[in-house]
Every structure is written in structure tokens, then in C-alpha cells.
XYZ file of C-alpha atoms in Angstrom:
439
model
C 4.995 -98.537 -73.179
C 6.977 -95.991 -75.097
C 8.531 -92.983 -73.434
C 7.001 -89.689 -74.447
C 8.759 -86.368 -74.007
C 6.820 -83.927 -71.877
C 4.905 -81.317 -73.762
C 6.862 -78.071 -74.089
C 5.789 -75.398 -71.700
C 5.640 -71.717 -72.496
C 7.838 -69.319 -70.498
C 6.266 -68.044 -67.346
C 4.924 -64.553 -68.008
C 6.642 -61.714 -66.210
C 4.549 -58.976 -64.698
C 5.107 -55.704 -66.559
C 5.865 -53.838 -63.325
C 8.036 -56.525 -61.746
C 11.198 -55.090 -60.128
C 14.500 -55.676 -61.856
C 16.710 -57.263 -59.182
C 19.708 -57.977 -61.407
C 22.762 -55.764 -61.753
C 23.236 -54.223 -65.157
C 26.572 -54.078 -66.935
C 27.197 -50.406 -66.206
C 26.339 -50.985 -62.542
C 28.946 -53.740 -62.327
C 31.472 -51.418 -63.981
C 30.616 -48.756 -61.414
C 31.063 -51.286 -58.610
C 34.479 -52.307 -59.924
C 35.663 -48.705 -60.077
C 34.484 -47.844 -56.559
C 35.801 -51.088 -55.062
C 39.217 -50.595 -56.658
C 39.395 -47.047 -55.317
C 38.427 -48.082 -51.800
C 40.837 -51.029 -51.816
C 43.635 -48.630 -52.716
C 42.699 -45.654 -50.552
C 40.768 -47.161 -47.649
C 41.827 -50.635 -46.530
C 40.638 -51.643 -43.036
C 43.935 -50.559 -41.494
C 43.393 -47.027 -42.807
C 39.877 -46.855 -41.360
C 41.257 -47.982 -37.986
C 43.966 -45.314 -38.206
C 41.332 -42.636 -38.889
C 39.328 -43.742 -35.862
C 42.375 -43.940 -33.598
C 43.420 -40.440 -34.653
C 39.941 -39.046 -34.064
C 39.441 -38.122 -37.733
C 35.748 -38.566 -38.417
C 35.974 -37.990 -42.178
C 38.327 -38.740 -45.031
C 38.183 -35.453 -46.929
C 40.564 -36.639 -49.655
C 38.515 -39.744 -50.381
C 35.308 -37.725 -50.443
C 36.824 -35.318 -52.981
C 37.708 -38.221 -55.276
C 34.309 -39.887 -54.913
C 32.203 -36.748 -55.146
C 34.156 -34.572 -57.566
C 36.574 -36.706 -59.566
C 34.203 -39.643 -60.089
C 31.053 -37.512 -59.946
C 29.280 -39.900 -57.583
C 27.736 -37.121 -55.482
C 25.520 -36.221 -58.427
C 24.186 -39.654 -59.393
C 20.635 -38.792 -58.327
C 20.684 -35.319 -59.904
C 19.549 -34.870 -63.533
C 21.929 -33.474 -66.130
C 19.921 -30.275 -66.435
C 20.551 -29.508 -62.768
C 24.288 -30.239 -62.817
C 24.319 -33.938 -61.957
C 25.061 -37.251 -63.642
C 21.469 -38.155 -64.503
C 21.657 -41.671 -63.074
C 19.359 -42.936 -60.323
C 18.805 -44.896 -57.146
C 20.054 -48.176 -58.620
C 23.501 -46.714 -59.256
C 23.581 -44.961 -55.887
C 22.709 -48.299 -54.257
C 25.760 -49.916 -55.864
C 27.984 -47.147 -54.505
C 26.511 -47.572 -51.033
C 27.106 -51.320 -51.134
C 30.805 -50.682 -51.672
C 30.962 -47.921 -49.071
C 29.301 -50.295 -46.616
C 31.898 -52.975 -47.362
C 34.590 -50.482 -46.391
C 32.694 -48.689 -43.551
C 33.913 -45.586 -45.377
C 33.930 -42.393 -43.276
C 32.330 -40.198 -45.946
C 28.928 -38.426 -45.903
C 27.531 -40.111 -48.995
C 24.226 -41.308 -47.529
C 23.512 -38.022 -45.780
C 24.588 -35.624 -48.531
C 24.402 -37.412 -51.893
C 21.174 -39.236 -51.022
C 19.088 -37.711 -48.222
C 19.870 -33.992 -48.633
C 19.907 -34.349 -52.414
C 16.512 -36.060 -52.488
C 15.042 -33.309 -50.312
C 16.278 -30.644 -52.728
C 15.096 -32.622 -55.750
C 11.625 -32.594 -54.255
C 11.919 -28.842 -53.712
C 12.639 -28.220 -57.398
C 9.933 -30.594 -58.574
C 12.194 -33.317 -59.987
C 10.754 -36.822 -59.879
C 12.543 -40.198 -59.731
C 15.239 -40.445 -62.349
C 15.526 -36.663 -62.464
C 12.371 -35.914 -64.408
C 11.256 -32.370 -63.712
C 7.533 -32.001 -63.290
C 7.305 -28.255 -63.689
C 9.382 -25.256 -64.763
C 10.077 -24.444 -61.125
C 12.980 -26.832 -61.370
C 14.881 -24.316 -63.497
C 17.015 -21.874 -61.502
C 16.064 -18.246 -61.577
C 12.762 -16.388 -61.610
C 9.955 -17.530 -63.890
C 9.343 -15.596 -67.068
C 5.932 -14.484 -65.842
C 7.126 -13.500 -62.407
C 6.878 -9.878 -61.423
C 8.784 -8.331 -58.535
C 6.698 -7.876 -55.439
C 7.448 -5.475 -52.649
C 6.495 -6.247 -49.077
C 6.244 -3.856 -46.211
C 8.992 -4.122 -43.586
C 8.450 -3.324 -39.926
C 10.279 -0.042 -40.438
C 8.001 0.955 -43.327
C 10.614 0.516 -46.093
C 9.958 -1.625 -49.135
C 11.584 -5.058 -49.097
C 13.154 -6.646 -52.164
C 11.198 -9.396 -53.896
C 11.733 -12.789 -52.282
C 14.215 -15.109 -53.946
C 12.285 -17.975 -55.582
C 12.486 -21.066 -53.386
C 13.099 -23.368 -56.350
C 16.021 -21.208 -57.470
C 17.652 -21.468 -54.040
C 17.123 -25.243 -54.015
C 18.498 -25.627 -57.552
C 21.586 -23.589 -56.665
C 22.286 -25.786 -53.642
C 21.525 -28.941 -55.601
C 24.136 -28.102 -58.224
C 26.730 -27.464 -55.494
C 25.968 -30.802 -53.834
C 26.018 -32.658 -57.167
C 29.528 -31.480 -58.004
C 30.876 -32.135 -54.523
C 31.537 -28.446 -54.036
C 29.433 -28.491 -50.877
C 28.161 -31.099 -48.431
C 24.544 -30.920 -47.380
C 22.808 -32.559 -44.419
C 19.124 -32.749 -43.559
C 19.013 -31.596 -39.939
C 16.793 -34.255 -38.413
C 17.696 -36.907 -35.823
C 19.352 -39.954 -37.378
C 16.576 -42.122 -35.969
C 13.860 -40.279 -37.948
C 11.793 -42.773 -39.951
C 9.866 -42.220 -43.181
C 6.261 -41.362 -42.510
C 6.901 -39.786 -39.128
C 6.146 -36.142 -38.495
C 9.200 -33.892 -39.039
C 10.617 -32.391 -35.854
C 9.131 -29.057 -34.838
C 11.778 -27.951 -32.367
C 12.984 -25.119 -34.630
C 11.051 -21.876 -35.117
C 11.294 -19.654 -38.175
C 10.785 -15.904 -37.868
C 10.838 -13.097 -40.398
C 14.351 -11.761 -40.819
C 15.319 -8.181 -40.143
C 18.820 -8.779 -41.511
C 19.584 -7.790 -45.079
C 21.455 -11.057 -45.783
C 18.670 -13.454 -44.809
C 15.027 -14.205 -45.616
C 14.358 -15.838 -42.221
C 16.049 -16.527 -38.916
C 15.853 -19.874 -37.134
C 15.847 -20.584 -33.419
C 15.876 -24.002 -31.783
C 17.862 -27.200 -31.485
C 18.080 -30.542 -33.284
C 19.887 -33.494 -31.688
C 21.657 -36.536 -33.133
C 22.187 -35.130 -36.625
C 24.471 -37.439 -38.606
C 27.423 -35.867 -40.448
C 26.479 -32.345 -39.376
C 30.130 -31.706 -38.503
C 31.110 -32.251 -42.138
C 28.286 -30.180 -43.623
C 28.615 -26.899 -45.463
C 24.856 -26.380 -45.553
C 22.141 -27.626 -43.214
C 18.593 -28.198 -44.446
C 16.528 -27.441 -41.365
C 12.803 -28.195 -41.000
C 11.143 -25.366 -39.104
C 7.717 -23.927 -38.427
C 6.762 -20.291 -38.633
C 3.656 -18.152 -38.832
C 2.913 -19.479 -42.334
C 3.353 -23.144 -41.348
C 6.019 -25.724 -42.079
C 9.079 -24.926 -44.148
C 12.505 -26.253 -45.073
C 15.360 -23.778 -44.721
C 18.986 -23.748 -45.849
C 21.482 -22.587 -43.228
C 25.172 -21.981 -43.890
C 26.904 -24.361 -41.484
C 30.114 -22.372 -41.624
C 28.586 -18.964 -40.930
C 30.817 -16.902 -38.686
C 29.704 -14.964 -35.667
C 27.238 -15.554 -32.892
C 24.342 -16.004 -35.309
C 25.885 -19.054 -36.987
C 24.756 -22.571 -36.042
C 26.421 -24.228 -33.059
C 27.619 -27.756 -33.826
C 28.425 -29.794 -30.732
C 29.724 -33.360 -31.195
C 27.803 -35.978 -29.250
C 28.795 -39.501 -28.334
C 28.007 -41.905 -31.167
C 28.262 -45.679 -31.266
C 29.652 -45.564 -34.804
C 32.825 -43.437 -34.979
C 32.703 -43.434 -38.797
C 29.319 -41.673 -38.852
C 29.485 -39.122 -36.015
C 26.522 -37.275 -34.587
C 26.152 -33.662 -33.488
C 23.716 -31.374 -31.746
C 22.730 -28.427 -33.932
C 21.872 -25.251 -32.038
C 20.306 -22.270 -33.791
C 19.961 -18.859 -32.163
C 18.724 -16.427 -34.782
C 20.661 -18.180 -37.559
C 20.096 -16.573 -40.987
C 18.390 -18.918 -43.439
C 16.870 -19.118 -46.901
C 13.680 -21.046 -47.459
C 13.812 -23.822 -50.044
C 10.323 -25.236 -49.483
C 7.121 -23.779 -48.082
C 4.108 -25.317 -46.357
C 2.867 -26.951 -49.553
C 6.019 -28.987 -50.196
C 8.247 -29.060 -47.097
C 6.776 -32.102 -45.350
C 6.595 -34.041 -48.619
C 10.249 -33.204 -49.413
C 11.382 -34.407 -45.995
C 9.317 -37.580 -46.302
C 10.768 -38.312 -49.739
C 14.312 -37.775 -48.474
C 13.848 -40.087 -45.493
C 12.230 -42.780 -47.632
C 15.068 -42.698 -50.161
C 17.625 -42.733 -47.366
C 15.996 -45.727 -45.680
C 15.660 -47.635 -48.939
C 19.274 -47.093 -49.977
C 20.582 -47.657 -46.450
C 19.596 -51.295 -47.028
C 22.259 -51.469 -49.749
C 24.883 -50.153 -47.333
C 23.816 -52.805 -44.833
C 24.034 -55.431 -47.561
C 27.621 -54.462 -48.423
C 28.581 -54.463 -44.755
C 27.163 -57.965 -44.263
C 28.919 -59.241 -47.388
C 32.276 -58.065 -46.058
C 31.626 -59.719 -42.694
C 30.822 -63.052 -44.333
C 33.770 -62.923 -46.735
C 36.196 -62.011 -43.953
C 34.807 -64.734 -41.680
C 35.133 -67.379 -44.413
C 38.707 -66.256 -45.095
C 39.692 -66.326 -41.426
C 38.118 -69.701 -40.644
C 39.775 -71.148 -43.735
C 43.225 -70.033 -42.552
C 42.865 -70.663 -38.812
C 43.793 -74.257 -37.919
C 42.942 -76.390 -34.895
C 43.408 -80.141 -34.485
C 45.269 -80.193 -37.771
C 42.439 -78.803 -39.920
C 40.881 -75.406 -40.746
C 38.263 -74.425 -38.192
C 35.981 -73.529 -41.068
C 35.725 -77.218 -41.933
C 33.877 -77.991 -38.693
C 30.201 -78.589 -39.357
C 28.928 -76.256 -36.644
C 30.807 -73.309 -38.150
C 29.787 -74.272 -41.674
C 26.141 -74.114 -40.662
C 26.536 -70.692 -39.073
C 28.204 -69.248 -42.157
C 25.665 -70.886 -44.460
C 22.913 -69.200 -42.459
C 24.547 -65.817 -43.052
C 24.790 -66.554 -46.777
C 21.106 -67.437 -46.987
C 20.230 -64.243 -45.139
C 22.383 -62.280 -47.577
C 20.565 -63.695 -50.601
C 17.201 -62.499 -49.339
C 18.637 -59.186 -48.126
C 20.104 -58.542 -51.573
C 16.732 -59.186 -53.202
C 15.004 -56.812 -50.777
C 17.645 -54.098 -51.163
C 17.608 -54.312 -54.965
C 13.808 -54.216 -55.019
C 13.842 -51.047 -52.902
C 16.471 -49.400 -55.110
C 14.585 -50.298 -58.280
C 11.291 -49.034 -56.860
C 12.885 -45.733 -55.875
C 14.549 -45.404 -59.278
C 11.335 -45.985 -61.226
C 8.979 -44.160 -58.871
C 6.933 -47.334 -58.424
C 3.697 -46.805 -56.480
C 4.694 -49.586 -54.070
C 8.051 -47.967 -53.246
C 7.029 -47.392 -49.592
C 6.291 -51.121 -49.283
C 9.622 -52.092 -50.861
C 11.515 -49.719 -48.573
C 9.758 -51.020 -45.465
C 10.501 -54.636 -46.418
C 14.147 -53.860 -47.169
C 14.776 -52.051 -43.904
C 12.843 -54.533 -41.752
C 15.065 -57.325 -43.099
C 18.461 -55.883 -44.085
C 19.070 -54.186 -40.738
C 18.807 -57.464 -38.836
C 20.887 -59.336 -41.413
C 23.718 -56.817 -41.089
C 23.726 -56.976 -37.290
C 23.693 -60.783 -37.287
C 26.528 -60.992 -39.839
C 28.652 -58.526 -37.858
C 28.032 -60.353 -34.585
C 29.004 -63.680 -36.129
C 32.088 -62.065 -37.661
C 33.269 -61.011 -34.205
C 32.384 -64.356 -32.626
C 33.911 -66.608 -35.278
C 37.152 -64.652 -35.298
C 37.687 -65.760 -31.712
C 40.022 -63.703 -29.556
C 41.348 -61.484 -32.347
C 37.798 -60.430 -33.163
C 37.443 -58.922 -29.706
C 40.465 -56.654 -30.048
C 40.665 -53.005 -31.102
C 43.321 -53.891 -33.699
C 40.882 -55.908 -35.828
C 38.286 -53.958 -37.843
C 35.393 -56.295 -36.956
C 34.249 -53.985 -34.162
C 33.833 -51.120 -36.656
C 31.456 -53.224 -38.717
C 29.463 -54.231 -35.651
C 29.185 -50.600 -34.551
C 28.091 -49.470 -38.018
C 25.565 -52.314 -38.199
C 24.073 -51.478 -34.804
C 23.991 -47.773 -35.636
C 22.327 -48.466 -38.994
C 19.762 -50.670 -37.256
C 18.231 -47.638 -35.541
C 18.982 -45.146 -38.330
C 15.967 -43.910 -40.304
C 13.642 -46.171 -38.326
C 14.156 -49.440 -36.471
C 13.170 -52.779 -38.045
C 10.142 -52.889 -35.738
C 9.072 -49.413 -36.865
C 9.323 -50.490 -40.512
C 7.355 -53.656 -39.801
C 4.581 -51.554 -38.297
C 4.654 -49.279 -41.338
C 4.520 -52.303 -43.634
C 1.482 -53.680 -41.807
C -0.313 -50.369 -42.299
C 0.687 -50.133 -45.952
C -0.657 -53.589 -46.819
C -3.666 -53.250 -44.502
C -2.604 -56.004 -42.133
C -3.717 -54.819 -38.687
C -2.329 -56.318 -35.510
C -4.530 -58.844 -33.718
C -6.638 -57.388 -30.932
C -5.005 -57.353 -27.519
């Protein structure tokens, strides 16, 4: 019997809408630049020093990231003052920031607040503007309208909402200002926006509305220059911009609250007649908030991925250097298996995080599914990797002098941020029409 070579097989066809999970060359270059900067400016000892000194933010590092490198504007199209990149590039940045547990408001300002404003100006994924409303300033066919004030005088024409949003978007994209969406950190995509804030018609000349109410557990509010506050008024839901640094009794009250993660502090935002400008009305406000939360949840998975990668790398390094019974402790089979389990989890978490980033970047119709999968998985992977990092470091891992506790705190905080894994699993079941079995 003569040996016959197997018949050649044709390459397996690739679905035209399959997600691209691989890193492109420019994304790897971006990673190298951000990692080099963080290694130089923010080693673990520096993060510990910030925490010990009670400094919640590294303003100098944020200036370099946001302004010098232009990373705050990755999601913003060129026409609106940004870099014209997308969610894939922002995901790479968040991976590196997660590896360093960097105390900068990138997720809250450059992703969540920016996505909300992009929705307000009508810009789609990748920065594509759907309508002329994305251009700052009044439309060519707009005519000034006068409205009656309570005192009978004519009021100036309202400032176009899209123009206000575009102005703020440009300031966020250049790093000139920091924006924060004023919702609780635990808010998940698909949930109803909070309605604890009321919007009333302004009687002040410097405002279009005044807001009254309170929002708790707002991440990075203490670093914000502008707060994007969901509120409800006589006309329905709206999204309003409030100057976080406004002086006087009418300005917002920002009260720090106890947070598990000292590198992403929380605050209670109190509003008592705070002047505000509306950036989205009833037709677009809820959709803008939902888009912002979905993008934040999807890209948070990349931060969790970077955090878990650091935990595994640091654990492998430590167990390779720590000796007992004349050999590295990392050579013991029980520890090998535990670290191999983390590595396997990381592989699947990376695939889920990259799929979510690619879906957000391309505006894929199944983006909500990809985001739910990424968050349901990556959150648990990050927590497990951080817990094992502490455990396998032994006694030193339990001390305040080692940075492992910062990674565990960030991982646990991220686990409940923008929806818990269980909440995302429930959302996934609804999205794919997989109902729970009857009780």
C-alpha cells in the first residue's frame, strides 16, 4: 500500500463581520509609548506614595497623557478637536493604565463623559457624524426665537444643545478640562438613569436651567471641571453640564466618601440651584447616557485585563525568586497549576475584552452582547488574579508596603463598577433570548 498525501484543504472561510481580536501595529506602538511613560513616571512605589500622602490624582501624569500625548481625545473625531482614533486604541491605553493602577480619570473623562457628549452631537462609532448638529454653533437655517420670561421680558434664544456639547467635547479632547458623568459608579448599561436631580427653568442670566438634588458614589467627581448630570424637568429627561468649580453657594457640593479603591475615589454630588446648560433633551438624553455606560463597561474590561496581567507577571517573578528547600517556590507543582489557571483565564479574558473593544469601535449590532460577555468574565478574572497575587506572595503580600493590595482593591472596585458580573449575565441572557428556568 502506497502512502498518499491528504488532499489539500481550502482555508476556513472567515465571517465578514467577525471581530478582529489581534493588536495592530499602531496599537502596539501606542502600548509601548504608554508603558514606557508609566514605567518612568508611575512605578508601584510612586502609586503607594500617592496613596500614603492622600493624593487621589496625579495631575502631572494626567497632563502628559491627556495633553502631551493627546490620549484624552482618542475617541473624538478630528473635526471636533480629537485624534480620530477609536475604542480599540482607547482599550490599549486602559490596559496599560490598569497594569499601573494609575490614579488618573481616563475611564471617567476620556471614555464615559466623552461618549455621552459624542452621542449629544450625533457622532457615531469612530467619530462619524450623523447630522450637521455635530458642528458647533447655530445651524444656517436657525432663526432666533424669543421666549417669555416670568417677568414679561423677552429671553435670548436658547444656545443650541449640540453647540454646548461640541464645545465641552473639544475641551475634554485636548485635556483642557476633565468631565465626569454624574451617575453612581455601580450604574450598569441598560438601567434607567437616576432621577434624583430636578431641573427647573433658570431665572439667572448666566444659566439656562438650575439643578437641585443629589447623586452618590460618583467616581472621579473630585477631579472634574465639568459634571454631566442627568436630570428631569417639566419637559422630561435631560443631560446638563454643570461647572464643578463654580464659586458661591449655588455651585455643586462635592463631598468625598469612603471608597475601597483609593486610586479611584468617590464623592457625593449635591446640587442646590446649581446653574447648568443642557446638552441633551428628552429625545437623546437617555440614549446618550446608555451609550456612555455601555462604552465604559466594555472598555473597563481592558483595564481589568491589564490589571490581571500585572498580577500574574508579578506573581511569576516573585515565585521564581523566592526560595524554599533549596529551590524556587514557583517550581512546586501546586503553585504552577494555580498560575497556569490564571494564564488560561487571561487568554479568554483578552479575547472577550478585544471583542468588546472591536464591537464598540465598529458600531457592530451585537456590541451589547460583546460588552456583557466581556464584563461578566473579565471582572471575575481580575479579582481572582489579584487574590492569587496576594496569596502567593506570602507574608509580604499582606503588607501595606507591597502594591498587591492596591490591585486587589481596584479589582474588587471594578467588579461592581458599571454593573456586577451577575447583572451582565442577566443582561446577556435577555439579549440572546435565553430565559432563566422556571422557579
